[in-house]
Amino acid sequence: GDIDLAITIPIAASENLHKEFLYKEKYVGVVRPNHPILTNPISLNAFLEYQHIMVSPSRISFTAPTDLALIKLGKKRNVAVSVSNFLVLKDLLEQNDFIAMVPYRLYQTQMPHLATFEAPIAIEGFDVISAWHVKTHYEASHIWLRTQLKEIASKFA
């Protein structure tokens, strides 16, 4: 009863909630605009040469989608800093030669002055969903809100 509508990832939504797919998110590499990695085509070796920032909201898992993709290749990145959320990244990226893999829409809204690049490996994106409790499922105002949200999210496709 505390939350009317959540925008989240499927794994974070309880099984007893109603859910609706909103969009698929992808990761992009984010660095400061004059980062040396941007001077040449970005190879896997160049990608691994620099220190990375990892976002680990729970501080329990230190294996992100980037790491999973690298493990498949028998590689490992050098994670120099772990932070609890993506919004802390901006200041760290502006001041250092770190690399961070960031959801594209977060980059667009929070870090558009930084530079992006496509990773030299395939990093799996993630689904973004809305979730709500059964008690609000048939409320007209809630249906309207979900409809508006779905319409906005469809522009992300």
Coordinates of C-alpha atoms in Angstrom, one line a residue:
G1 CA 0.0 0.0 0.0
D2 CA 3.0 2.3 0.1
I3 CA 3.7 2.4 -3.6
D4 CA 1.0 2.9 -6.3
L5 CA 3.2 2.0 -9.3
A6 CA 6.8 0.9 -9.6
I7 CA 9.0 1.3 -12.6
T8 CA 11.6 -1.5 -12.1
I9 CA 13.2 -4.6 -13.5
P10 CA 11.4 -7.9 -13.5
I11 CA 13.6 -9.5 -10.9
A12 CA 12.8 -6.7 -8.4
A13 CA 9.0 -7.1 -8.7
S14 CA 7.2 -9.5 -6.5
E15 CA 5.4 -12.5 -8.1
N16 CA 2.0 -11.3 -6.7
L17 CA 2.1 -8.0 -8.6
H18 CA 0.6 -7.2 -12.0
K19 CA 3.4 -6.3 -14.5
E20 CA 3.7 -4.7 -17.9
F21 CA 6.7 -4.5 -20.1
L22 CA 7.7 -0.9 -20.9
Y23 CA 10.9 -1.1 -22.9
K24 CA 14.3 -2.8 -23.4
E25 CA 17.3 -0.9 -22.1
K26 CA 20.8 -1.2 -23.4
Y27 CA 24.2 -0.3 -21.9
V28 CA 26.7 2.2 -23.4
G29 CA 30.2 3.0 -22.4
V30 CA 30.5 6.5 -20.8
V31 CA 33.7 8.5 -20.3
R32 CA 34.7 12.1 -20.1
P33 CA 34.7 13.9 -23.5
N34 CA 38.5 14.0 -23.8
H35 CA 39.2 10.5 -22.5
P36 CA 42.1 8.8 -24.4
I37 CA 40.1 5.7 -25.3
L38 CA 38.1 7.8 -27.8
T39 CA 41.2 8.6 -30.0
N40 CA 41.2 5.1 -31.7
P41 CA 38.7 2.4 -32.5
I42 CA 37.9 0.7 -29.2
S43 CA 39.3 -2.8 -29.0
L44 CA 38.7 -5.2 -26.3
N45 CA 42.3 -4.7 -25.1
A46 CA 41.8 -1.0 -24.9
F47 CA 38.5 -1.4 -23.1
L48 CA 40.3 -3.6 -20.5
E49 CA 43.3 -1.4 -20.2
Y50 CA 41.4 1.3 -18.3
Q51 CA 39.9 1.2 -14.8
H52 CA 36.2 0.7 -14.5
I53 CA 33.5 1.9 -12.2
M54 CA 30.9 -0.7 -11.3
V55 CA 27.4 0.0 -10.0
S56 CA 26.3 -2.5 -7.4
P57 CA 23.1 -1.3 -5.7
S58 CA 23.1 -4.1 -3.2
R59 CA 26.8 -4.2 -2.6
I60 CA 26.4 -8.0 -2.5
S61 CA 27.1 -8.9 -6.1
F62 CA 30.1 -7.5 -7.8
T63 CA 29.3 -9.2 -11.1
A64 CA 27.5 -6.9 -13.5
P65 CA 26.3 -7.6 -17.0
T66 CA 29.7 -6.4 -18.4
D67 CA 31.5 -8.9 -16.2
L68 CA 29.3 -11.7 -17.3
A69 CA 30.0 -10.9 -21.0
L70 CA 33.7 -10.8 -20.3
I71 CA 33.7 -14.1 -18.4
K72 CA 32.3 -15.8 -21.5
L73 CA 35.5 -14.6 -23.3
G74 CA 37.7 -15.6 -20.4
K75 CA 38.5 -12.0 -19.6
K76 CA 38.1 -9.7 -16.6
R77 CA 38.0 -6.0 -16.3
N78 CA 39.8 -3.9 -13.7
V79 CA 37.1 -2.5 -11.4
A80 CA 38.7 0.3 -9.4
V81 CA 35.6 1.7 -7.8
S82 CA 32.2 0.3 -6.8
V83 CA 29.3 2.7 -6.2
S84 CA 25.8 2.1 -5.0
N85 CA 23.9 3.9 -7.7
F86 CA 24.3 5.3 -11.2
L87 CA 23.9 8.9 -10.2
V88 CA 27.2 9.0 -8.3
L89 CA 29.1 8.2 -11.6
K90 CA 28.9 11.6 -13.2
D91 CA 31.4 13.3 -10.9
L92 CA 33.8 10.4 -10.9
L93 CA 33.7 10.1 -14.7
E94 CA 34.3 13.9 -15.2
Q95 CA 37.5 13.9 -13.2
N96 CA 39.2 10.6 -14.1
D97 CA 39.9 8.2 -17.0
F98 CA 37.4 5.7 -15.6
I99 CA 35.0 3.8 -17.8
A100 CA 31.4 3.0 -16.8
M101 CA 28.8 1.0 -18.5
V102 CA 25.5 2.9 -18.1
P103 CA 21.9 2.4 -19.2
Y104 CA 21.5 4.5 -22.3
R105 CA 18.4 6.5 -21.1
L106 CA 20.2 7.3 -17.8
Y107 CA 23.1 8.7 -19.8
Q108 CA 20.7 10.8 -22.0
T109 CA 19.0 12.4 -19.0
Q110 CA 21.7 12.6 -16.4
M111 CA 25.1 12.7 -18.2
P112 CA 24.5 14.1 -21.8
H113 CA 27.7 16.2 -21.6
L114 CA 29.8 13.0 -21.3
A115 CA 30.9 10.9 -24.2
T116 CA 29.6 7.5 -25.1
F117 CA 30.9 4.5 -27.0
E118 CA 29.8 1.1 -28.0
A119 CA 31.5 -1.6 -25.9
P120 CA 33.7 -4.0 -27.9
I121 CA 31.7 -6.9 -26.5
A122 CA 28.0 -7.8 -26.5
I123 CA 26.6 -6.8 -23.1
E124 CA 23.0 -7.9 -22.4
G125 CA 20.5 -5.2 -21.7
F126 CA 17.5 -5.5 -19.5
D127 CA 13.8 -5.1 -19.5
V128 CA 12.1 -2.2 -17.7
I129 CA 8.6 -2.9 -16.4
S130 CA 5.8 -1.3 -14.4
A131 CA 4.4 -3.2 -11.5
W132 CA 1.3 -2.6 -9.3
H133 CA -0.8 -4.3 -6.7
V134 CA -4.0 -6.2 -7.5
K135 CA -6.1 -3.8 -5.4
T136 CA -5.4 -0.9 -7.8
H137 CA -5.6 -3.0 -11.0
Y138 CA -9.2 -1.9 -11.9
E139 CA -9.1 1.7 -10.5
A140 CA -9.9 4.1 -13.4
S141 CA -7.2 6.6 -12.3
H142 CA -4.6 3.8 -12.0
I143 CA -5.6 2.5 -15.5
W144 CA -5.2 6.0 -16.9
L145 CA -1.8 6.4 -15.2
R146 CA -0.5 3.0 -16.6
T147 CA -1.8 3.9 -20.1
Q148 CA 0.1 7.2 -20.0
L149 CA 3.2 5.5 -18.8
K150 CA 2.9 2.9 -21.5
E151 CA 2.5 5.6 -24.2
I152 CA 5.5 7.5 -23.0
A153 CA 7.6 4.3 -22.8
S154 CA 6.6 3.3 -26.3
K155 CA 8.6 6.3 -27.6
F156 CA 11.7 4.7 -26.1
A157 CA 11.4 1.7 -28.5

